[in-house]
Amino acid sequence: MTQDNRAPFVVAHRGASGTRPEHTLAAYELALQEGADGVECDVRLTRDGHLVCLHDRTVDRTSSGTGLVSEMSLDELRDLDFGNNGAPSPVLTLRELITLVLDWRSRPTKLFIETKHPVRYGALVESKVLAELQRYGIAAPASADHSRAVVMSFAATAVWRIRRAAPLLPTVLLGESSRYLGGSAATTVGATAVGPSVKTLREHPELVDRAAAAGRATYCWTVDDPEDVELCAELGVSWIATNHPGRIKKLLDGN
Ligand code: G3P
Ligand code: CA
């Protein structure tokens, strides 16, 4: 994920979630059509061991149903609608999203997978994520730049688990504290990038240079405001996650 004085790569946060319901196939298809360089998703495990692309612990906010994701089977989730009262949209599995990204032939888009913690199934989440990446032959890339997948977490232990089991896979240690991200945590767990919020970066722009000096890239979220895009570009942030990938791509391209 290194780069030399180029504009940040644009990552569609939960797909083009400013326009389409988050984490739906429609949101990811739009992001890819809009030219996103990467797509981000959160993953959770169902009761029967399937990885699904969902942010919250419950389905209450984003679906027609209620309940904890960890207590539902994939079939039960498939009975719900995640279309936010628009076109009906079923739950998206990580496997379906990987397939979409790898089959998108027009450009080699990266998939940023975020594991959430603490969760009921603990370390099983990372081992299932790795199993999925291995299944598609993308768990041991030739280099971080060429990797089609990146695994991220706010939980340092989760990043460490990925690093230990798949040392060639790029990882992002997410955080909101500059002291944490600028300290030794990323080195300790072997993260290849740090992921501050845009608020943290505004207050601590030195984080980008500090990461670069340690050989790490910077991934900043969630960058929707043009002034923040400009800040990230000036600082040399490698990746910016946005809910509006089409708009931000145009901005960076000078259109
Ligand atoms: O891309 C990182 C960002 O998604 C972290 O925050 O709450 O949107 O998962 P959250
Ligand atoms: Ca996320």
XYZ file of N, CA and C in Angstrom, residues 15-210:
588
model
N -19.800 0.024 0.794
C -20.276 0.233 -0.573
C -20.522 1.717 -0.783
N -21.243 2.057 -1.849
C -21.604 3.465 -2.073
C -22.794 3.752 -1.160
N -22.492 3.769 0.146
C -23.585 3.754 1.140
C -24.250 5.103 1.342
N -23.682 6.158 0.725
C -24.374 7.445 0.759
C -25.538 7.470 -0.218
N -25.560 6.529 -1.152
C -26.561 6.509 -2.220
C -27.445 5.267 -2.164
N -26.881 4.157 -1.802
C -27.604 2.874 -1.737
C -27.527 2.330 -0.312
N -28.477 1.467 0.076
C -28.434 0.922 1.445
C -27.101 0.217 1.736
N -26.532 0.521 2.894
C -25.194 0.024 3.238
C -25.093 -1.495 3.177
N -23.903 -1.947 2.749
C -23.584 -3.382 2.740
C -24.488 -4.228 1.842
N -25.170 -3.596 0.894
C -25.989 -4.392 -0.036
C -25.232 -4.572 -1.349
N -25.636 -5.575 -2.098
C -25.024 -5.809 -3.408
C -25.146 -4.550 -4.261
N -26.300 -3.885 -4.187
C -26.522 -2.669 -4.984
C -25.507 -1.585 -4.613
N -25.184 -1.471 -3.330
C -24.225 -0.454 -2.883
C -22.824 -0.761 -3.421
N -22.455 -2.033 -3.435
C -21.124 -2.399 -3.923
C -21.049 -2.316 -5.446
N -22.118 -2.722 -6.122
C -22.101 -2.630 -7.591
C -21.952 -1.174 -8.024
N -22.676 -0.285 -7.340
C -22.574 1.136 -7.692
C -21.160 1.648 -7.434
N -20.576 1.267 -6.308
C -19.207 1.706 -5.984
C -18.229 1.272 -7.079
N -18.366 0.050 -7.532
C -17.460 -0.450 -8.572
C -17.708 0.288 -9.889
N -18.997 0.527 -10.205
C -19.315 1.279 -11.436
C -18.755 2.702 -11.362
N -18.741 3.258 -10.158
C -18.250 4.633 -9.992
C -16.720 4.722 -9.964
N -16.061 3.579 -10.052
C -14.604 3.583 -10.149
C -13.867 3.529 -8.832
N -14.524 3.078 -7.769
C -13.831 2.957 -6.478
C -12.592 2.063 -6.630
N -11.536 2.436 -5.924
C -10.307 1.631 -5.950
C -10.393 0.453 -4.984
N -11.286 0.593 -4.005
C -11.477 -0.460 -3.022
C -12.877 -0.378 -2.438
N -13.284 -1.449 -1.782
C -14.571 -1.428 -1.079
C -14.348 -1.941 0.338
N -15.070 -1.354 1.270
C -14.942 -1.731 2.682
C -16.191 -2.460 3.130
N -16.009 -3.439 4.018
C -17.174 -4.084 4.627
C -16.838 -4.479 6.056
N -17.868 -4.510 6.887
C -17.738 -5.080 8.224
C -18.272 -6.500 8.139
N -17.692 -7.409 8.920
C -18.204 -8.781 8.879
C -18.559 -9.278 10.282
N -19.585 -10.098 10.318
C -20.029 -10.760 11.552
C -20.376 -12.205 11.235
N -20.296 -13.035 12.273
C -20.612 -14.456 12.094
C -22.052 -14.748 12.508
N -22.730 -15.522 11.682
C -24.073 -15.987 12.049
C -23.953 -17.172 13.016
N -25.079 -17.574 13.566
C -25.100 -18.714 14.503
C -24.553 -19.977 13.853
N -24.797 -20.112 12.535
C -24.353 -21.325 11.844
C -23.052 -21.115 11.068
N -22.278 -20.076 11.477
C -20.897 -19.973 11.006
C -20.675 -19.327 9.651
N -21.629 -18.516 9.177
C -21.432 -17.808 7.905
C -21.026 -16.360 8.169
N -20.099 -15.864 7.388
C -19.698 -14.455 7.499
C -20.628 -13.610 6.651
N -21.253 -12.642 7.291
C -22.155 -11.734 6.572
C -21.651 -10.304 6.724
N -21.968 -9.487 5.725
C -21.493 -8.099 5.712
C -22.512 -7.231 6.442
N -22.264 -7.021 7.715
C -23.148 -6.203 8.549
C -22.303 -5.465 9.572
N -22.693 -4.258 9.873
C -21.945 -3.441 10.835
C -22.388 -3.680 12.268
N -23.692 -3.622 12.512
C -24.204 -3.633 13.885
C -24.299 -5.050 14.454
N -24.361 -5.126 15.766
C -24.590 -6.417 16.441
C -25.969 -6.966 16.124
N -26.933 -6.041 15.936
C -28.304 -6.462 15.631
C -28.668 -6.036 14.214
N -29.775 -6.604 13.729
C -30.246 -6.238 12.388
C -31.285 -5.122 12.455
N -31.535 -4.601 13.651
C -32.648 -3.670 13.873
C -32.570 -2.407 13.001
N -31.413 -1.795 12.917
C -31.282 -0.519 12.200
C -31.348 -0.689 10.688
N -30.819 -1.800 10.183
C -30.621 -1.895 8.728
C -31.563 -2.859 8.009
N -32.442 -3.537 8.749
C -33.282 -4.527 8.066
C -34.740 -4.414 8.497
N -35.544 -5.268 7.883
C -36.971 -5.317 8.213
C -37.227 -6.108 9.492
N -36.175 -6.684 10.085
C -36.364 -7.527 11.271
C -35.679 -6.978 12.501
N -35.647 -7.807 13.521
C -34.957 -7.461 14.766
C -34.164 -8.687 15.242
N -33.177 -8.437 16.085
C -32.448 -9.551 16.698
C -30.949 -9.455 16.497
N -30.247 -10.301 17.250
C -28.781 -10.346 17.196
C -28.318 -11.193 16.015
N -27.375 -10.679 15.255
C -26.830 -11.426 14.120
C -26.258 -12.765 14.602
N -25.563 -12.730 15.741
C -24.886 -13.936 16.254
C -25.863 -15.034 16.670
N -27.149 -14.671 16.829
C -28.145 -15.677 17.225
C -28.998 -16.120 16.045
N -28.721 -15.600 14.859
C -29.542 -15.929 13.691
C -28.749 -16.797 12.720
N -29.467 -17.667 12.011
C -28.816 -18.464 10.964
C -28.826 -17.643 9.670
N -28.018 -18.075 8.714
C -27.995 -17.362 7.430
C -29.381 -17.409 6.782
N -30.048 -18.544 6.875
C -31.392 -18.642 6.282
C -32.352 -17.658 6.937
N -32.240 -17.499 8.253
C -33.113 -16.535 8.943
C -32.810 -15.108 8.469
N -31.523 -14.808 8.292
C -31.154 -13.471 7.794
C -31.663 -13.259 6.373
N -31.671 -14.348 5.600
C -32.109 -14.227 4.197
C -33.608 -13.942 4.083
N -34.334 -14.165 5.154
C -35.772 -13.838 5.147
C -36.011 -12.344 5.343
N -34.950 -11.601 5.710
C -35.109 -10.166 5.992
C -34.742 -9.322 4.765
N -35.242 -8.086 4.780
C -34.934 -7.157 3.693
C -34.008 -6.054 4.216
N -32.889 -5.875 3.539
C -31.917 -4.846 3.929
C -31.953 -3.648 2.970
N -33.030 -3.530 2.220
C -33.134 -2.494 1.181
C -33.583 -1.137 1.668
N -33.808 -0.979 2.969
C -34.164 0.333 3.523
C -35.372 0.950 2.813
N -36.404 0.131 2.590
C -37.667 0.568 1.978
C -37.547 0.915 0.492
N -36.397 0.666 -0.113
C -36.257 0.843 -1.566
C -36.380 -0.525 -2.225
N -35.587 -0.749 -3.261
C -35.595 -2.063 -3.912
C -35.201 -3.126 -2.890
N -35.941 -4.233 -2.832
C -35.596 -5.279 -1.854
C -34.152 -5.748 -2.019
N -33.440 -5.882 -0.891
C -32.034 -6.321 -0.919
C -31.789 -7.338 0.172
N -31.351 -8.534 -0.202
C -31.046 -9.541 0.819
C -29.721 -9.246 1.502
N -29.499 -9.945 2.607
C -28.203 -9.838 3.285
C -27.112 -10.294 2.318
N -25.930 -9.688 2.431
C -24.808 -10.042 1.556
C -23.795 -10.840 2.373
N -23.372 -11.982 1.863
C -22.329 -12.739 2.568
C -20.957 -12.245 2.112
N -19.930 -12.500 2.947
C -18.575 -12.115 2.546
C -18.203 -12.856 1.261
N -18.629 -14.099 1.170
C -18.296 -14.891 -0.021
C -18.860 -14.235 -1.281
N -20.079 -13.759 -1.190
C -20.695 -13.083 -2.358
C -19.933 -11.802 -2.701
N -19.491 -11.092 -1.671
C -18.765 -9.838 -1.936
C -17.389 -10.117 -2.544
N -16.706 -11.138 -2.040
C -15.401 -11.493 -2.622
C -15.580 -11.840 -4.101
N -16.602 -12.624 -4.380
C -16.861 -13.028 -5.768
C -17.108 -11.812 -6.648
N -17.912 -10.881 -6.154
C -18.206 -9.668 -6.929
C -16.917 -8.900 -7.238
N -16.096 -8.711 -6.209
C -14.868 -7.918 -6.378
C -13.887 -8.615 -7.334
N -13.724 -9.919 -7.151
C -12.757 -10.627 -8.001
C -13.250 -10.764 -9.435
N -14.557 -10.796 -9.609
C -15.109 -10.937 -10.966
C -15.193 -9.600 -11.696
N -14.937 -8.497 -10.969
C -15.047 -7.166 -11.587
C -13.801 -6.938 -12.443
N -13.933 -7.218 -13.699
C -12.750 -7.329 -14.558
C -12.149 -5.978 -14.960
N -12.920 -4.899 -14.890
C -12.415 -3.646 -15.440
C -11.226 -3.085 -14.654
N -11.129 -3.405 -13.364
C -9.967 -2.964 -12.581
C -9.800 -3.826 -11.334
N -8.554 -3.952 -10.874
C -8.306 -4.812 -9.707
C -8.607 -4.092 -8.394
N -9.855 -4.120 -8.010
C -10.292 -3.435 -6.791
C -9.876 -4.222 -5.555
N -9.568 -3.488 -4.477
C -9.209 -4.159 -3.207
C -10.422 -4.256 -2.297
N -10.413 -5.305 -1.483
C -11.483 -5.507 -0.511
C -10.922 -5.312 0.901
N -11.461 -4.329 1.613
C -11.051 -4.040 2.992
C -12.082 -4.654 3.928
N -11.668 -5.669 4.661
C -12.595 -6.414 5.519
C -12.325 -6.037 6.971
N -13.348 -5.534 7.650
C -13.174 -5.143 9.061
C -13.862 -6.152 9.974
N -13.097 -6.688 10.920
C -13.700 -7.579 11.923
C -14.014 -6.773 13.181
N -15.202 -7.008 13.729
C -15.677 -6.270 14.897
C -15.438 -7.081 16.181
N -15.038 -6.408 17.242
C -14.835 -7.052 18.551
C -15.196 -6.070 19.653
N -15.599 -6.542 20.825
C -15.734 -7.953 21.190
C -17.004 -8.564 20.592
N -16.897 -9.832 20.232
C -18.047 -10.563 19.699
C -18.099 -11.958 20.317
N -19.272 -12.565 20.252
C -19.507 -13.874 20.857
C -18.523 -14.936 20.378
N -18.171 -14.890 19.080
C -17.364 -15.965 18.517
C -15.863 -15.664 18.517
N -15.459 -14.529 19.063
C -14.046 -14.198 19.262
C -13.178 -14.444 18.041
N -12.072 -15.178 18.272
C -11.056 -15.390 17.232
C -11.559 -16.203 16.042
N -12.688 -16.856 16.205
C -13.245 -17.645 15.093
C -13.524 -16.741 13.883
N -13.824 -15.479 14.148
C -14.116 -14.557 13.036
C -12.895 -14.434 12.122
N -11.717 -14.197 12.723
C -10.514 -14.053 11.891
C -10.183 -15.373 11.177
N -10.367 -16.497 11.867
C -10.015 -17.749 11.170
C -10.980 -18.032 10.024
N -12.244 -17.635 10.179
C -13.202 -17.809 9.062
C -12.884 -16.847 7.915
N -12.485 -15.614 8.260
C -12.116 -14.656 7.205
C -10.936 -15.216 6.410
N -9.920 -15.698 7.132
C -8.747 -16.241 6.445
C -9.109 -17.451 5.590
N -9.997 -18.282 6.098
C -10.411 -19.457 5.325
C -11.084 -19.018 4.016
N -11.861 -17.967 4.083
C -12.514 -17.470 2.864
C -11.467 -16.928 1.889
N -10.497 -16.179 2.410
C -9.463 -15.616 1.527
C -8.618 -16.738 0.908
N -8.353 -17.780 1.715
C -7.594 -18.925 1.187
C -8.396 -19.638 0.105
N -9.671 -19.773 0.342
C -10.560 -20.449 -0.622
C -10.472 -19.789 -2.005
N -10.294 -18.452 -2.004
C -10.215 -17.719 -3.276
C -8.767 -17.432 -3.684
N -7.814 -17.985 -2.948
C -6.402 -17.850 -3.321
C -5.845 -16.449 -3.151
N -6.397 -15.693 -2.190
C -5.930 -14.305 -2.035
C -5.410 -14.022 -0.620
N -5.034 -15.086 0.094
C -4.564 -14.899 1.475
C -3.053 -14.721 1.566
N -2.333 -14.995 0.470
C -0.866 -14.887 0.504
C -0.391 -14.138 -0.741
N -0.650 -12.829 -0.799
C -0.283 -12.061 -1.993
C 1.226 -11.935 -2.157
N 1.648 -11.650 -3.404
C 3.081 -11.488 -3.689
C 3.626 -10.252 -2.980
N 2.790 -9.230 -2.819
C 3.200 -8.023 -2.107
C 1.949 -7.335 -1.592
N 2.138 -6.426 -0.627
C 0.978 -5.699 -0.091
C 0.298 -4.904 -1.192
N 1.091 -4.298 -2.093
C 0.515 -3.504 -3.188
C -0.391 -4.355 -4.077
N -0.010 -5.601 -4.281
C -0.781 -6.455 -5.184
C -1.893 -7.217 -4.488
N -1.982 -7.067 -3.189
C -2.995 -7.835 -2.469
C -4.399 -7.396 -2.865
N -5.301 -8.343 -3.030
C -6.697 -8.015 -3.333
C -7.510 -7.860 -2.060
N -6.906 -8.210 -0.907
C -7.642 -8.119 0.355
C -6.771 -7.473 1.423
N -7.438 -6.748 2.309
C -6.796 -6.129 3.475
C -7.724 -6.430 4.646
N -7.152 -6.811 5.788
C -8.003 -7.071 6.958
C -7.738 -5.989 7.992
N -8.816 -5.481 8.586
C -8.701 -4.352 9.523
C -9.487 -4.652 10.795
N -9.060 -3.988 11.875
C -9.844 -4.070 13.108
C -9.418 -2.977 14.079
N -10.350 -2.584 14.925
C -10.002 -1.732 16.059
C -9.326 -2.569 17.137
N -9.510 -3.877 17.086
C -8.960 -4.776 18.103
C -7.556 -5.210 17.696
N -6.551 -4.791 18.480
C -5.160 -5.132 18.154
C -4.957 -6.647 18.104
N -5.643 -7.365 18.973
C -5.475 -8.825 18.989
C -5.962 -9.451 17.682
N -6.979 -8.861 17.099
C -7.514 -9.380 15.831
C -6.491 -9.173 14.717
N -5.865 -7.981 14.703
C -4.836 -7.700 13.690
C -3.658 -8.673 13.872
N -3.297 -8.904 15.113
C -2.190 -9.817 15.408
C -2.507 -11.241 14.940
N -3.729 -11.674 15.145
C -4.121 -13.032 14.707
C -3.952 -13.174 13.192
N -4.348 -12.139 12.458
C -4.216 -12.183 10.996
C -2.733 -12.199 10.609
N -1.970 -11.325 11.240
C -0.542 -11.204 10.929
C 0.192 -12.525 11.165
N -0.155 -13.163 12.259
C 0.509 -14.417 12.637
C 0.150 -15.542 11.660
N -1.112 -15.599 11.272
C -1.565 -16.704 10.427
C -1.335 -16.441 8.937
N -1.318 -15.159 8.557
C -1.157 -14.811 7.125
C -0.226 -13.612 7.027
N 1.083 -13.826 7.213
C 2.029 -12.714 7.330
C 2.137 -11.832 6.090
N 1.714 -12.323 4.939
C 1.842 -11.516 3.723
C 0.624 -10.628 3.474
N -0.418 -10.848 4.233
C -1.660 -10.098 4.025
C -1.564 -8.720 4.673
N -1.872 -7.640 3.934
C -1.850 -6.318 4.572
C -2.941 -6.181 5.637
N -2.631 -5.402 6.658
C -3.574 -5.210 7.766
C -3.610 -3.738 8.170
N -4.748 -3.327 8.704
C -4.880 -1.950 9.202
C -5.307 -2.006 10.664
N -4.530 -1.348 11.525
C -4.966 -1.171 12.910
C -5.770 0.132 12.969
N -7.074 -0.009 13.186
C -7.958 1.162 13.262
C -7.912 1.747 14.663
N -8.191 3.044 14.762
C -8.234 3.646 16.092
C -8.675 5.091 16.023
N -9.019 5.621 17.190
C -9.424 7.019 17.253
C -8.465 7.843 18.101
N -7.481 7.178 18.702
C -6.550 7.899 19.569
C -5.204 8.047 18.864
N -4.717 9.284 18.785
C -3.433 9.518 18.110
C -2.296 8.895 18.912
N -2.447 8.893 20.229
C -1.392 8.317 21.066
C -1.256 6.812 20.791
N -2.410 6.173 20.632
C -2.444 4.734 20.356
C -1.861 4.443 18.970
N -2.373 5.157 17.954
C -1.932 4.867 16.586
C -0.510 5.351 16.319
N -0.099 6.397 17.034
C 1.259 6.907 16.849
C 2.265 6.214 17.750
N 1.798 5.364 18.641
C 2.679 4.657 19.574
C 3.156 3.330 19.017
N 3.351 2.370 19.922
C 3.986 1.112 19.503
C 2.991 0.011 19.129
N 1.684 0.292 19.280
C 0.689 -0.779 19.077
C 0.779 -1.401 17.683
N 0.902 -0.537 16.662
C 0.917 -1.056 15.282
C 2.153 -1.921 15.046
N 3.270 -1.519 15.636
C 4.495 -2.313 15.501
C 4.338 -3.649 16.223
N 3.774 -3.585 17.422
C 3.617 -4.799 18.232
C 2.805 -5.865 17.497
N 1.728 -5.441 16.833
C 0.866 -6.438 16.171
C 1.233 -6.633 14.706
N 2.233 -5.875 14.212
C 2.678 -6.053 12.832
C 1.724 -5.507 11.794
N 0.960 -4.471 12.157
C 0.030 -3.881 11.181
C 0.817 -3.189 10.068
N 0.350 -3.320 8.837
C 1.046 -2.658 7.721
C 0.513 -1.253 7.482
N -0.584 -0.908 8.157
C -1.132 0.454 8.039
C -1.851 0.816 9.324
N -1.961 2.131 9.547
C -2.790 2.605 10.660
C -4.024 3.284 10.079
N -5.139 3.228 10.830
C -6.401 3.750 10.332
C -7.057 4.730 11.272
N -6.632 6.000 11.248
C -7.300 7.000 12.093
C -8.605 7.480 11.476
N -9.515 7.948 12.330
C -10.702 8.638 11.828
C -10.234 9.972 11.257
N -11.071 10.578 10.430
C -10.678 11.859 9.846
C -10.603 12.940 10.926
N -11.412 12.801 11.960
C -11.366 13.761 13.081
C -9.992 13.684 13.764
N -9.542 12.458 14.018
C -8.216 12.272 14.643
C -7.121 12.834 13.742
N -7.258 12.604 12.447
C -6.228 13.075 11.519
C -6.185 14.600 11.443
N -7.364 15.222 11.513
C -7.403 16.691 11.512
C -6.620 17.235 12.706
N -6.800 16.577 13.838
C -6.132 17.048 15.059
C -4.667 16.627 15.117
N -4.348 15.531 14.439
C -2.975 14.996 14.496
C -2.488 14.596 13.101
N -2.280 15.593 12.242
C -1.837 15.275 10.873
C -0.464 14.599 10.830
N 0.296 14.754 11.918
C 1.646 14.159 11.936
C 1.591 12.626 11.917
N 0.401 12.064 12.164
C 0.277 10.600 12.171
C 0.695 9.975 10.839
N 0.435 10.692 9.735
C 0.746 10.132 8.406
C 2.257 9.977 8.238
N 2.999 11.039 8.565
C 4.464 10.965 8.430
C 5.064 9.970 9.418
N 4.467 9.943 10.594
C 4.985 9.012 11.606
C 4.799 7.563 11.126
